[in-house]
Amino acid sequence: MNGRRAITGLCMLCALLASAFAAQGASAAGTTAYTCAAGSGPGFSDAHCKTAVGSGSFVHKSIANGTTTELTGSNETTGGATQNTVLKATVAGSVFSLTATTSSASGWMTNAEEGGEMYAHGDGTATKTGVTSTGGCKVFTDNHPAGTKGEEGVVHTEPIKGTTKGQGDAVKFEPTEGTVFARFILEGCTNSGLNGTYTVTGSVKSTTIEGATVNFTHADTTNQGTLKINGTIKAGIEGTVTFKSRLNNTQSYTALSATT
């Protein structure tokens, strides 16, 4: 369960950064980020800059290279609905999944250019709550390095960095330092082989972005083969995250839009 949360937290952060990173730059090859702001003319019909129209009420606003932008994210999709985040893997011979109903993330990003390539990069963390699991497990935060149980049904990720540099249309996410995305503890599982302490390691990429909403599918993230539980168990995530940004705390958050 906590394992799911950890992955969910990862998914949340990935979505957050992916939404920021996937817009096409205008002056050089590569990808840069834009905000979605109120405006008139050729643009979008919605505040998430998802649906392009000839004359809209929202437009893309560029973010200057080197300007740090604050990010926040949730699992609220366009229109206000929410979508669960799910982590799936085969553990102890059983197909296992964790489902989180609430996701929150925060961090920062900035655009840059190097060697003729436009790219975006950033850093942040995520928290998952309201997590349930198959197998009747209870999930707890692993208070590392003490290894003691923390909050039930809550997992906090380690700092995670994301970049589009050298990734084409994708954005890559990995731990800012070391290899661990998150740690969690499972207890009370019907299959006792699932009980124990877990780490989520490796890296993951996202390519599916619609305006301010980033989507992850289990098939795509599993096929990448780079996200692991306890170093050897291949895992996948699915879910949706929508992001907002602001330049500083004197401003309101607006949707962080992405185009490809």
mmCIF file of N, CA and C in Angstrom, residues 28-163:
data_model
loop_
_atom_site.group_PDB
_atom_site.id
_atom_site.type_symbol
_atom_site.label_atom_id
_atom_site.label_comp_id
_atom_site.label_asym_id
_atom_site.label_seq_id
_atom_site.Cartn_x
_atom_site.Cartn_y
_atom_site.Cartn_z
ATOM 1 N N ALA A 28 15.124 27.237 -31.055
ATOM 2 C CA ALA A 28 16.109 26.181 -31.221
ATOM 3 C C ALA A 28 15.419 24.843 -31.042
ATOM 4 N N ALA A 29 16.108 23.793 -31.496
ATOM 5 C CA ALA A 29 15.547 22.457 -31.344
ATOM 6 C C ALA A 29 15.455 22.104 -29.874
ATOM 7 N N GLY A 30 14.447 21.295 -29.529
ATOM 8 C CA GLY A 30 14.299 20.866 -28.147
ATOM 9 C C GLY A 30 12.958 21.268 -27.569
ATOM 10 N N THR A 31 12.845 21.238 -26.250
ATOM 11 C CA THR A 31 11.576 21.512 -25.589
ATOM 12 C C THR A 31 11.738 22.543 -24.476
ATOM 13 N N THR A 32 10.744 23.411 -24.353
ATOM 14 C CA THR A 32 10.703 24.384 -23.264
ATOM 15 C C THR A 32 9.287 24.480 -22.731
ATOM 16 N N ALA A 33 9.088 25.201 -21.626
ATOM 17 C CA ALA A 33 7.795 25.248 -20.957
ATOM 18 C C ALA A 33 7.090 26.583 -21.159
ATOM 19 N N TYR A 34 5.756 26.553 -21.092
ATOM 20 C CA TYR A 34 4.907 27.737 -21.198
ATOM 21 C C TYR A 34 3.841 27.694 -20.112
ATOM 22 N N THR A 35 3.341 28.865 -19.724
ATOM 23 C CA THR A 35 2.169 28.912 -18.862
ATOM 24 C C THR A 35 0.943 29.184 -19.722
ATOM 25 N N CYS A 36 -0.214 28.803 -19.210
ATOM 26 C CA CYS A 36 -1.478 29.037 -19.903
ATOM 27 C C CYS A 36 -2.163 30.201 -19.195
ATOM 28 N N ALA A 37 -2.330 31.324 -19.904
ATOM 29 C CA ALA A 37 -2.850 32.537 -19.277
ATOM 30 C C ALA A 37 -4.024 33.094 -20.070
ATOM 31 N N ALA A 38 -4.832 33.897 -19.397
ATOM 32 C CA ALA A 38 -5.952 34.543 -20.075
ATOM 33 C C ALA A 38 -5.440 35.467 -21.167
ATOM 34 N N GLY A 39 -6.095 35.446 -22.302
ATOM 35 C CA GLY A 39 -5.701 36.276 -23.428
ATOM 36 C C GLY A 39 -6.623 36.017 -24.592
ATOM 37 N N SER A 40 -6.565 36.845 -25.607
ATOM 38 C CA SER A 40 -7.448 36.683 -26.762
ATOM 39 C C SER A 40 -6.633 36.448 -28.024
ATOM 40 N N GLY A 41 -7.299 35.844 -29.016
ATOM 41 C CA GLY A 41 -6.648 35.572 -30.291
ATOM 42 C C GLY A 41 -6.448 34.084 -30.485
ATOM 43 N N PRO A 42 -5.640 33.693 -31.477
ATOM 44 C CA PRO A 42 -5.374 32.268 -31.705
ATOM 45 C C PRO A 42 -4.803 31.647 -30.427
ATOM 46 N N GLY A 43 -5.462 30.616 -29.934
ATOM 47 C CA GLY A 43 -5.024 30.031 -28.670
ATOM 48 C C GLY A 43 -5.865 28.833 -28.302
ATOM 49 N N PHE A 44 -6.498 28.903 -27.107
ATOM 50 C CA PHE A 44 -7.188 27.744 -26.569
ATOM 51 C C PHE A 44 -8.519 28.153 -25.948
ATOM 52 N N SER A 45 -9.444 27.192 -25.909
ATOM 53 C CA SER A 45 -10.773 27.476 -25.381
ATOM 54 C C SER A 45 -10.877 27.228 -23.883
ATOM 55 N N ASP A 46 -9.844 26.641 -23.267
ATOM 56 C CA ASP A 46 -9.916 26.257 -21.862
ATOM 57 C C ASP A 46 -8.683 26.734 -21.097
ATOM 58 N N ALA A 47 -8.830 26.818 -19.768
ATOM 59 C CA ALA A 47 -7.774 27.346 -18.907
ATOM 60 C C ALA A 47 -6.585 26.416 -18.753
ATOM 61 N N HIS A 48 -6.676 25.194 -19.300
ATOM 62 C CA HIS A 48 -5.547 24.263 -19.272
ATOM 63 C C HIS A 48 -4.820 24.229 -20.611
ATOM 64 N N CYS A 49 -5.241 25.097 -21.552
ATOM 65 C CA CYS A 49 -4.631 25.146 -22.893
ATOM 66 C C CYS A 49 -4.567 23.761 -23.522
ATOM 67 N N LYS A 50 -5.690 23.067 -23.484
ATOM 68 C CA LYS A 50 -5.774 21.716 -24.031
ATOM 69 C C LYS A 50 -6.384 21.703 -25.415
ATOM 70 N N THR A 51 -7.441 22.514 -25.625
ATOM 71 C CA THR A 51 -8.167 22.497 -26.892
ATOM 72 C C THR A 51 -7.844 23.745 -27.704
ATOM 73 N N ALA A 52 -7.103 23.580 -28.798
ATOM 74 C CA ALA A 52 -6.696 24.708 -29.645
ATOM 75 C C ALA A 52 -7.862 25.196 -30.488
ATOM 76 N N VAL A 53 -8.006 26.523 -30.596
ATOM 77 C CA VAL A 53 -9.058 27.133 -31.403
ATOM 78 C C VAL A 53 -8.482 28.348 -32.117
ATOM 79 N N GLY A 54 -9.173 28.786 -33.158
ATOM 80 C CA GLY A 54 -8.708 29.940 -33.923
ATOM 81 C C GLY A 54 -8.785 31.235 -33.144
ATOM 82 N N SER A 55 -9.799 31.353 -32.287
ATOM 83 C CA SER A 55 -9.945 32.544 -31.450
ATOM 84 C C SER A 55 -10.376 32.079 -30.070
ATOM 85 N N GLY A 56 -9.450 32.120 -29.109
ATOM 86 C CA GLY A 56 -9.740 31.600 -27.782
ATOM 87 C C GLY A 56 -9.585 32.624 -26.691
ATOM 88 N N SER A 57 -9.845 32.186 -25.462
ATOM 89 C CA SER A 57 -9.743 33.065 -24.296
ATOM 90 C C SER A 57 -8.471 32.826 -23.502
ATOM 91 N N PHE A 58 -7.641 31.853 -23.943
ATOM 92 C CA PHE A 58 -6.403 31.534 -23.250
ATOM 93 C C PHE A 58 -5.284 31.344 -24.259
ATOM 94 N N VAL A 59 -4.083 31.756 -23.880
ATOM 95 C CA VAL A 59 -2.933 31.681 -24.782
ATOM 96 C C VAL A 59 -1.704 31.210 -24.007
ATOM 97 N N HIS A 60 -0.704 30.754 -24.760
ATOM 98 C CA HIS A 60 0.567 30.397 -24.141
ATOM 99 C C HIS A 60 1.385 31.656 -23.846
ATOM 100 N N LYS A 61 2.004 31.685 -22.668
ATOM 101 C CA LYS A 61 2.926 32.742 -22.298
ATOM 102 C C LYS A 61 4.294 32.112 -22.066
ATOM 103 N N SER A 62 5.311 32.650 -22.711
ATOM 104 C CA SER A 62 6.636 32.052 -22.609
ATOM 105 C C SER A 62 7.254 32.296 -21.236
ATOM 106 N N ILE A 63 8.158 31.409 -20.844
ATOM 107 C CA ILE A 63 8.934 31.546 -19.620
ATOM 108 C C ILE A 63 10.387 31.741 -20.042
ATOM 109 N N ALA A 64 10.964 32.871 -19.692
ATOM 110 C CA ALA A 64 12.313 33.195 -20.141
ATOM 111 C C ALA A 64 13.335 32.197 -19.622
ATOM 112 N N ASN A 65 14.349 31.909 -20.448
ATOM 113 C CA ASN A 65 15.429 31.025 -20.028
ATOM 114 C C ASN A 65 16.049 31.523 -18.727
ATOM 115 N N GLY A 66 16.303 30.593 -17.817
ATOM 116 C CA GLY A 66 16.946 30.936 -16.562
ATOM 117 C C GLY A 66 16.018 31.454 -15.492
ATOM 118 N N THR A 67 14.730 31.591 -15.802
ATOM 119 C CA THR A 67 13.751 32.069 -14.819
ATOM 120 C C THR A 67 13.180 30.893 -14.047
ATOM 121 N N THR A 68 13.358 30.894 -12.751
ATOM 122 C CA THR A 68 12.846 29.800 -11.924
ATOM 123 C C THR A 68 11.344 29.960 -11.714
ATOM 124 N N THR A 69 10.597 28.889 -11.967
ATOM 125 C CA THR A 69 9.145 28.893 -11.843
ATOM 126 C C THR A 69 8.718 27.887 -10.788
ATOM 127 N N GLU A 70 7.897 28.321 -9.829
ATOM 128 C CA GLU A 70 7.367 27.423 -8.812
ATOM 129 C C GLU A 70 6.276 26.546 -9.429
ATOM 130 N N LEU A 71 6.216 25.284 -8.989
ATOM 131 C CA LEU A 71 5.229 24.351 -9.510
ATOM 132 C C LEU A 71 4.394 23.750 -8.383
ATOM 133 N N THR A 72 3.135 23.466 -8.697
ATOM 134 C CA THR A 72 2.283 22.685 -7.807
ATOM 135 C C THR A 72 1.447 21.757 -8.675
ATOM 136 N N GLY A 73 1.072 20.616 -8.147
ATOM 137 C CA GLY A 73 0.321 19.664 -8.949
ATOM 138 C C GLY A 73 -0.669 18.870 -8.125
ATOM 139 N N SER A 74 -1.699 18.358 -8.799
ATOM 140 C CA SER A 74 -2.706 17.516 -8.151
ATOM 141 C C SER A 74 -3.226 16.514 -9.174
ATOM 142 N N ASN A 75 -4.033 15.561 -8.704
ATOM 143 C CA ASN A 75 -4.619 14.584 -9.613
ATOM 144 C C ASN A 75 -5.991 15.041 -10.115
ATOM 145 N N GLU A 76 -6.205 16.349 -10.117
ATOM 146 C CA GLU A 76 -7.432 16.912 -10.680
ATOM 147 C C GLU A 76 -7.251 17.092 -12.176
ATOM 148 N N THR A 77 -8.148 16.530 -12.969
ATOM 149 C CA THR A 77 -8.055 16.607 -14.413
ATOM 150 C C THR A 77 -8.822 17.817 -14.934
ATOM 151 N N THR A 78 -8.738 18.051 -16.238
ATOM 152 C CA THR A 78 -9.494 19.134 -16.860
ATOM 153 C C THR A 78 -10.985 18.954 -16.565
ATOM 154 N N GLY A 79 -11.634 20.021 -16.102
ATOM 155 C CA GLY A 79 -13.048 19.939 -15.772
ATOM 156 C C GLY A 79 -13.304 19.711 -14.295
ATOM 157 N N GLY A 80 -12.234 19.494 -13.499
ATOM 158 C CA GLY A 80 -12.404 19.380 -12.066
ATOM 159 C C GLY A 80 -12.523 17.981 -11.512
ATOM 160 N N ALA A 81 -12.634 16.958 -12.382
ATOM 161 C CA ALA A 81 -12.711 15.580 -11.896
ATOM 162 C C ALA A 81 -11.331 15.135 -11.404
ATOM 163 N N THR A 82 -11.301 14.072 -10.607
ATOM 164 C CA THR A 82 -10.029 13.517 -10.150
ATOM 165 C C THR A 82 -9.873 12.096 -10.665
ATOM 166 N N GLN A 83 -8.629 11.683 -10.832
ATOM 167 C CA GLN A 83 -8.337 10.329 -11.305
ATOM 168 C C GLN A 83 -7.310 9.695 -10.378
ATOM 169 N N ASN A 84 -7.569 8.475 -9.961
ATOM 170 C CA ASN A 84 -6.657 7.777 -9.074
ATOM 171 C C ASN A 84 -5.328 7.494 -9.762
ATOM 172 N N THR A 85 -4.289 7.344 -8.950
ATOM 173 C CA THR A 85 -2.989 6.914 -9.445
ATOM 174 C C THR A 85 -2.743 5.494 -8.958
ATOM 175 N N VAL A 86 -2.283 4.626 -9.866
ATOM 176 C CA VAL A 86 -2.135 3.203 -9.533
ATOM 177 C C VAL A 86 -0.736 2.722 -9.871
ATOM 178 N N LEU A 87 -0.128 1.986 -8.958
ATOM 179 C CA LEU A 87 1.149 1.318 -9.186
ATOM 180 C C LEU A 87 0.896 -0.177 -9.280
ATOM 181 N N LYS A 88 1.484 -0.835 -10.283
ATOM 182 C CA LYS A 88 1.292 -2.267 -10.458
ATOM 183 C C LYS A 88 2.630 -2.964 -10.603
ATOM 184 N N ALA A 89 2.711 -4.168 -10.013
ATOM 185 C CA ALA A 89 3.910 -4.988 -10.138
ATOM 186 C C ALA A 89 3.563 -6.401 -9.695
ATOM 187 N N THR A 90 4.391 -7.357 -10.057
ATOM 188 C CA THR A 90 4.239 -8.727 -9.579
ATOM 189 C C THR A 90 5.235 -8.930 -8.444
ATOM 190 N N VAL A 91 4.714 -9.105 -7.229
ATOM 191 C CA VAL A 91 5.541 -9.233 -6.030
ATOM 192 C C VAL A 91 5.176 -10.529 -5.320
ATOM 193 N N ALA A 92 6.181 -11.311 -4.933
ATOM 194 C CA ALA A 92 5.972 -12.578 -4.227
ATOM 195 C C ALA A 92 5.003 -13.480 -4.987
ATOM 196 N N GLY A 93 5.108 -13.474 -6.323
ATOM 197 C CA GLY A 93 4.299 -14.346 -7.158
ATOM 198 C C GLY A 93 2.888 -13.866 -7.395
ATOM 199 N N SER A 94 2.534 -12.680 -6.893
ATOM 200 C CA SER A 94 1.176 -12.159 -7.054
ATOM 201 C C SER A 94 1.194 -10.818 -7.765
ATOM 202 N N VAL A 95 0.173 -10.578 -8.617
ATOM 203 C CA VAL A 95 0.019 -9.259 -9.227
ATOM 204 C C VAL A 95 -0.498 -8.327 -8.145
ATOM 205 N N PHE A 96 0.251 -7.277 -7.900
ATOM 206 C CA PHE A 96 -0.033 -6.392 -6.774
ATOM 207 C C PHE A 96 -0.221 -4.972 -7.266
ATOM 208 N N SER A 97 -1.166 -4.244 -6.681
ATOM 209 C CA SER A 97 -1.376 -2.852 -7.077
ATOM 210 C C SER A 97 -1.696 -2.003 -5.861
ATOM 211 N N LEU A 98 -1.269 -0.748 -5.943
ATOM 212 C CA LEU A 98 -1.594 0.259 -4.936
ATOM 213 C C LEU A 98 -2.350 1.386 -5.623
ATOM 214 N N THR A 99 -3.382 1.887 -4.977
ATOM 215 C CA THR A 99 -4.197 2.960 -5.547
ATOM 216 C C THR A 99 -4.264 4.139 -4.583
ATOM 217 N N ALA A 100 -3.887 5.310 -5.070
ATOM 218 C CA ALA A 100 -3.940 6.533 -4.271
ATOM 219 C C ALA A 100 -5.044 7.432 -4.809
ATOM 220 N N THR A 101 -5.867 7.956 -3.913
ATOM 221 C CA THR A 101 -6.971 8.820 -4.333
ATOM 222 C C THR A 101 -6.575 10.289 -4.394
ATOM 223 N N THR A 102 -5.524 10.667 -3.670
ATOM 224 C CA THR A 102 -5.109 12.070 -3.634
ATOM 225 C C THR A 102 -3.608 12.180 -3.850
ATOM 226 N N SER A 103 -3.217 13.138 -4.679
ATOM 227 C CA SER A 103 -1.806 13.391 -4.946
ATOM 228 C C SER A 103 -1.534 14.886 -4.822
ATOM 229 N N SER A 104 -0.406 15.221 -4.259
ATOM 230 C CA SER A 104 0.020 16.616 -4.212
ATOM 231 C C SER A 104 1.516 16.664 -4.457
ATOM 232 N N ALA A 105 1.958 17.696 -5.142
ATOM 233 C CA ALA A 105 3.376 17.821 -5.471
ATOM 234 C C ALA A 105 3.770 19.282 -5.488
ATOM 235 N N SER A 106 5.052 19.531 -5.261
ATOM 236 C CA SER A 106 5.579 20.891 -5.346
ATOM 237 C C SER A 106 7.020 20.825 -5.813
ATOM 238 N N GLY A 107 7.475 21.900 -6.432
ATOM 239 C CA GLY A 107 8.841 21.919 -6.925
ATOM 240 C C GLY A 107 9.111 23.171 -7.726
ATOM 241 N N TRP A 108 10.097 23.088 -8.625
ATOM 242 C CA TRP A 108 10.474 24.227 -9.449
ATOM 243 C C TRP A 108 10.986 23.720 -10.784
ATOM 244 N N MET A 109 11.001 24.606 -11.795
ATOM 245 C CA MET A 109 11.588 24.270 -13.081
ATOM 246 C C MET A 109 12.122 25.535 -13.721
ATOM 247 N N THR A 110 12.984 25.338 -14.705
ATOM 248 C CA THR A 110 13.498 26.470 -15.475
ATOM 249 C C THR A 110 13.821 26.018 -16.886
ATOM 250 N N ASN A 111 13.712 26.922 -17.857
ATOM 251 C CA ASN A 111 14.106 26.652 -19.236
ATOM 252 C C ASN A 111 15.578 27.000 -19.423
ATOM 253 N N ALA A 112 16.226 26.332 -20.368
ATOM 254 C CA ALA A 112 17.638 26.585 -20.634
ATOM 255 C C ALA A 112 17.942 26.232 -22.083
ATOM 256 N N GLU A 113 19.126 26.621 -22.540
ATOM 257 C CA GLU A 113 19.597 26.277 -23.879
ATOM 258 C C GLU A 113 21.082 25.968 -23.805
ATOM 259 N N GLU A 114 21.477 24.887 -24.441
ATOM 260 C CA GLU A 114 22.882 24.502 -24.456
ATOM 261 C C GLU A 114 23.181 23.756 -25.754
ATOM 262 N N GLY A 115 24.214 24.190 -26.461
ATOM 263 C CA GLY A 115 24.605 23.520 -27.695
ATOM 264 C C GLY A 115 23.518 23.508 -28.748
ATOM 265 N N GLY A 116 22.697 24.552 -28.783
ATOM 266 C CA GLY A 116 21.618 24.622 -29.762
ATOM 267 C C GLY A 116 20.370 23.841 -29.382
ATOM 268 N N GLU A 117 20.349 23.224 -28.197
ATOM 269 C CA GLU A 117 19.177 22.476 -27.748
ATOM 270 C C GLU A 117 18.453 23.236 -26.641
ATOM 271 N N MET A 118 17.156 23.497 -26.871
ATOM 272 C CA MET A 118 16.309 24.053 -25.828
ATOM 273 C C MET A 118 15.849 22.909 -24.930
ATOM 274 N N TYR A 119 15.857 23.127 -23.621
ATOM 275 C CA TYR A 119 15.369 22.085 -22.723
ATOM 276 C C TYR A 119 14.883 22.717 -21.426
ATOM 277 N N ALA A 120 14.173 21.921 -20.650
ATOM 278 C CA ALA A 120 13.696 22.348 -19.341
ATOM 279 C C ALA A 120 14.130 21.326 -18.312
ATOM 280 N N HIS A 121 14.393 21.787 -17.100
ATOM 281 C CA HIS A 121 14.776 20.864 -16.038
ATOM 282 C C HIS A 121 14.282 21.417 -14.710
ATOM 283 N N GLY A 122 14.154 20.529 -13.731
ATOM 284 C CA GLY A 122 13.643 20.960 -12.448
ATOM 285 C C GLY A 122 13.785 19.905 -11.384
ATOM 286 N N ASP A 123 13.177 20.180 -10.222
ATOM 287 C CA ASP A 123 13.328 19.317 -9.052
ATOM 288 C C ASP A 123 12.070 19.464 -8.208
ATOM 289 N N GLY A 124 11.714 18.427 -7.450
ATOM 290 C CA GLY A 124 10.546 18.517 -6.584
ATOM 291 C C GLY A 124 10.295 17.244 -5.812
ATOM 292 N N THR A 125 9.223 17.238 -5.027
ATOM 293 C CA THR A 125 8.798 16.068 -4.255
ATOM 294 C C THR A 125 7.293 15.910 -4.359
ATOM 295 N N ALA A 126 6.796 14.732 -3.961
ATOM 296 C CA ALA A 126 5.364 14.462 -4.032
ATOM 297 C C ALA A 126 4.915 13.664 -2.819
ATOM 298 N N THR A 127 3.625 13.786 -2.506
ATOM 299 C CA THR A 127 3.027 13.044 -1.396
ATOM 300 C C THR A 127 1.732 12.411 -1.869
ATOM 301 N N LYS A 128 1.519 11.152 -1.520
ATOM 302 C CA LYS A 128 0.303 10.435 -1.874
ATOM 303 C C LYS A 128 -0.455 10.072 -0.604
ATOM 304 N N THR A 129 -1.775 10.238 -0.648
ATOM 305 C CA THR A 129 -2.611 9.905 0.503
ATOM 306 C C THR A 129 -3.840 9.142 0.035
ATOM 307 N N GLY A 130 -4.589 8.597 1.002
ATOM 308 C CA GLY A 130 -5.784 7.837 0.655
ATOM 309 C C GLY A 130 -5.473 6.589 -0.135
ATOM 310 N N VAL A 131 -4.382 5.920 0.194
ATOM 311 C CA VAL A 131 -3.926 4.769 -0.581
ATOM 312 C C VAL A 131 -4.498 3.467 -0.038
ATOM 313 N N THR A 132 -4.968 2.621 -0.946
ATOM 314 C CA THR A 132 -5.399 1.266 -0.611
ATOM 315 C C THR A 132 -4.623 0.298 -1.489
ATOM 316 N N SER A 133 -4.681 -0.982 -1.148
ATOM 317 C CA SER A 133 -3.929 -1.959 -1.928
ATOM 318 C C SER A 133 -4.697 -3.248 -2.075
ATOM 319 N N THR A 134 -4.308 -4.016 -3.073
ATOM 320 C CA THR A 134 -4.766 -5.391 -3.155
ATOM 321 C C THR A 134 -4.016 -6.179 -2.098
ATOM 322 N N GLY A 135 -4.530 -7.333 -1.725
ATOM 323 C CA GLY A 135 -3.842 -8.176 -0.751
ATOM 324 C C GLY A 135 -4.044 -7.755 0.686
ATOM 325 N N GLY A 136 -4.902 -6.760 0.936
ATOM 326 C CA GLY A 136 -5.212 -6.377 2.301
ATOM 327 C C GLY A 136 -4.088 -5.730 3.078
ATOM 328 N N CYS A 137 -3.055 -5.265 2.378
ATOM 329 C CA CYS A 137 -1.888 -4.695 3.071
ATOM 330 C C CYS A 137 -2.175 -3.303 3.621
ATOM 331 N N LYS A 138 -1.512 -2.976 4.722
ATOM 332 C CA LYS A 138 -1.459 -1.618 5.217
ATOM 333 C C LYS A 138 -0.131 -1.012 4.792
ATOM 334 N N VAL A 139 -0.166 0.255 4.386
ATOM 335 C CA VAL A 139 1.027 0.926 3.889
ATOM 336 C C VAL A 139 1.457 2.008 4.867
ATOM 337 N N PHE A 140 2.766 2.065 5.098
ATOM 338 C CA PHE A 140 3.309 3.061 6.013
ATOM 339 C C PHE A 140 4.535 3.725 5.398
ATOM 340 N N THR A 141 4.739 4.979 5.743
ATOM 341 C CA THR A 141 5.977 5.656 5.395
ATOM 342 C C THR A 141 7.131 4.972 6.119
ATOM 343 N N ASP A 142 8.243 4.791 5.415
ATOM 344 C CA ASP A 142 9.458 4.269 6.031
ATOM 345 C C ASP A 142 10.311 5.454 6.465
ATOM 346 N N ASN A 143 10.429 5.639 7.773
ATOM 347 C CA ASN A 143 11.239 6.739 8.294
ATOM 348 C C ASN A 143 12.721 6.394 8.177
ATOM 349 N N HIS A 144 13.246 6.594 7.004
ATOM 350 C CA HIS A 144 14.653 6.285 6.735
ATOM 351 C C HIS A 144 15.543 7.389 7.308
ATOM 352 N N PRO A 145 16.705 7.070 7.864
ATOM 353 C CA PRO A 145 17.332 5.746 7.917
ATOM 354 C C PRO A 145 16.956 4.921 9.141
ATOM 355 N N ALA A 146 16.085 5.441 10.012
ATOM 356 C CA ALA A 146 15.747 4.701 11.228
ATOM 357 C C ALA A 146 15.018 3.396 10.918
ATOM 358 N N GLY A 147 14.263 3.379 9.778
ATOM 359 C CA GLY A 147 13.539 2.175 9.401
ATOM 360 C C GLY A 147 12.273 1.955 10.196
ATOM 361 N N THR A 148 11.809 2.976 10.918
ATOM 362 C CA THR A 148 10.582 2.860 11.695
ATOM 363 C C THR A 148 9.374 3.278 10.862
ATOM 364 N N LYS A 149 8.196 2.796 11.271
ATOM 365 C CA LYS A 149 6.964 3.133 10.567
ATOM 366 C C LYS A 149 6.578 4.581 10.816
ATOM 367 N N GLY A 150 6.129 5.227 9.744
ATOM 368 C CA GLY A 150 5.624 6.576 9.853
ATOM 369 C C GLY A 150 4.119 6.587 9.674
ATOM 370 N N GLU A 151 3.617 7.567 8.932
ATOM 371 C CA GLU A 151 2.181 7.721 8.714
ATOM 372 C C GLU A 151 1.606 6.552 7.931
ATOM 373 N N GLU A 152 0.424 6.107 8.324
ATOM 374 C CA GLU A 152 -0.250 5.061 7.570
ATOM 375 C C GLU A 152 -0.944 5.663 6.355
ATOM 376 N N GLY A 153 -0.820 5.000 5.213
ATOM 377 C CA GLY A 153 -1.484 5.460 4.003
ATOM 378 C C GLY A 153 -0.888 6.699 3.401
ATOM 379 N N VAL A 154 0.350 7.030 3.772
ATOM 380 C CA VAL A 154 1.015 8.216 3.237
ATOM 381 C C VAL A 154 2.436 7.862 2.857
ATOM 382 N N VAL A 155 2.860 8.315 1.674
ATOM 383 C CA VAL A 155 4.245 8.111 1.254
ATOM 384 C C VAL A 155 4.780 9.415 0.678
ATOM 385 N N HIS A 156 5.961 9.788 1.112
ATOM 386 C CA HIS A 156 6.637 10.981 0.625
ATOM 387 C C HIS A 156 7.825 10.551 -0.221
ATOM 388 N N THR A 157 7.961 11.115 -1.401
ATOM 389 C CA THR A 157 9.097 10.762 -2.239
ATOM 390 C C THR A 157 10.362 11.472 -1.775
ATOM 391 N N GLU A 158 11.493 10.944 -2.204
ATOM 392 C CA GLU A 158 12.754 11.653 -2.095
ATOM 393 C C GLU A 158 12.744 12.757 -3.161
ATOM 394 N N PRO A 159 13.649 13.741 -3.095
ATOM 395 C CA PRO A 159 13.734 14.728 -4.170
ATOM 396 C C PRO A 159 13.957 14.048 -5.523
ATOM 397 N N ILE A 160 13.219 14.497 -6.531
ATOM 398 C CA ILE A 160 13.279 13.914 -7.874
ATOM 399 C C ILE A 160 13.588 15.012 -8.882
ATOM 400 N N LYS A 161 14.486 14.732 -9.812
ATOM 401 C CA LYS A 161 14.810 15.697 -10.858
ATOM 402 C C LYS A 161 14.246 15.224 -12.186
ATOM 403 N N GLY A 162 13.884 16.194 -13.038
ATOM 404 C CA GLY A 162 13.363 15.884 -14.352
ATOM 405 C C GLY A 162 14.030 16.748 -15.403
ATOM 406 N N THR A 163 14.185 16.205 -16.602
ATOM 407 C CA THR A 163 14.804 16.978 -17.683
ATOM 408 C C THR A 163 14.321 16.494 -19.039
#
